């Protein structure tokens, strides 16, 4: 069965960076794009970007350009999302989600989420 | 700045029917926006319900359906159950791998 298992909660100081992992299993890792989505406390979902696990190409929402880096390790079927220059507004639950680049295929499986708290 | 708009809240009686909509600031939503719908309950990750306007996942209950309605994407729940009380989000595609979520609709079953 398809599973996306994310790394544990993080507490970071303003200005620091955080790297969240998402380990995939139960399917061919390089055959599906992976997205990152975040949700601030009490707020809605926000799409951050996408990575192609096959070639490593990425595309980021304009809001996060310059601060986010998405990478992958095909040997461990893991994608990573690193967010730098953290500020309090980055406190949120970060999710990985399997989904299409832009086609009729659907978003389907989600990770359990990783809480990132930014606090001095 | 592209904005996707959903009703902030809706209330429906058990057994009733309710339609949630999803509008784009760029104009009419068409099938080319590949509308996706998600359900999220408190403390849980979102769960995918509908993709590409009207396609259901294997786990999507039959009472959920998706469509295009009056220039918007729509999610209709028929025969609402108490367990359908949740937040619902739509997601639209804007080209160049850019996706944008709606603000969410809080559905109350009362």
mmCIF file of C-alpha atoms in Angstrom, chain B residues 6-7 10 17-22 36-39 49-50 53 60 63-69 72-78 88-90 107:
data_model
loop_
_atom_site.group_PDB
_atom_site.id
_atom_site.type_symbol
_atom_site.label_atom_id
_atom_site.label_comp_id
_atom_site.label_asym_id
_atom_site.label_seq_id
_atom_site.Cartn_x
_atom_site.Cartn_y
_atom_site.Cartn_z
ATOM 1 C CA UNK B 6 -14.985 29.132 -1.612
ATOM 2 C CA UNK B 7 -17.948 29.709 0.690
ATOM 3 C CA UNK B 10 -22.303 26.108 5.004
ATOM 4 C CA UNK B 17 -27.990 17.831 -0.115
ATOM 5 C CA UNK B 18 -25.436 20.637 -0.262
ATOM 6 C CA UNK B 19 -23.254 22.080 -3.004
ATOM 7 C CA UNK B 20 -19.902 23.727 -2.340
ATOM 8 C CA UNK B 21 -18.377 25.894 -5.041
ATOM 9 C CA UNK B 22 -14.905 27.003 -6.088
ATOM 10 C CA UNK B 36 -9.451 18.592 -7.055
ATOM 11 C CA UNK B 37 -11.454 18.431 -3.827
ATOM 12 C CA UNK B 38 -10.230 17.439 -0.371
ATOM 13 C CA UNK B 39 -11.844 16.799 2.986
ATOM 14 C CA UNK B 49 -12.114 13.080 -2.687
ATOM 15 C CA UNK B 50 -12.402 14.219 -6.321
ATOM 16 C CA UNK B 53 -13.580 17.867 -11.936
ATOM 17 C CA UNK B 60 -14.601 8.272 -2.155
ATOM 18 C CA UNK B 63 -22.637 10.495 -2.082
ATOM 19 C CA UNK B 64 -19.821 12.857 -3.128
ATOM 20 C CA UNK B 65 -19.818 14.146 -6.704
ATOM 21 C CA UNK B 66 -17.943 16.843 -8.593
ATOM 22 C CA UNK B 67 -18.990 19.026 -11.514
ATOM 23 C CA UNK B 68 -18.716 22.418 -13.185
ATOM 24 C CA UNK B 69 -21.564 24.744 -12.338
ATOM 25 C CA UNK B 72 -17.237 27.329 -10.957
ATOM 26 C CA UNK B 73 -16.098 23.920 -9.813
ATOM 27 C CA UNK B 74 -18.636 22.304 -7.533
ATOM 28 C CA UNK B 75 -18.715 19.527 -4.958
ATOM 29 C CA UNK B 76 -22.144 18.103 -4.152
ATOM 30 C CA UNK B 77 -22.905 15.942 -1.158
ATOM 31 C CA UNK B 78 -26.180 14.027 -1.414
ATOM 32 C CA UNK B 88 -13.472 21.098 2.364
ATOM 33 C CA UNK B 89 -10.808 22.533 0.064
ATOM 34 C CA UNK B 90 -10.664 22.847 -3.687
ATOM 35 C CA UNK B 107 -19.393 22.303 6.504
#
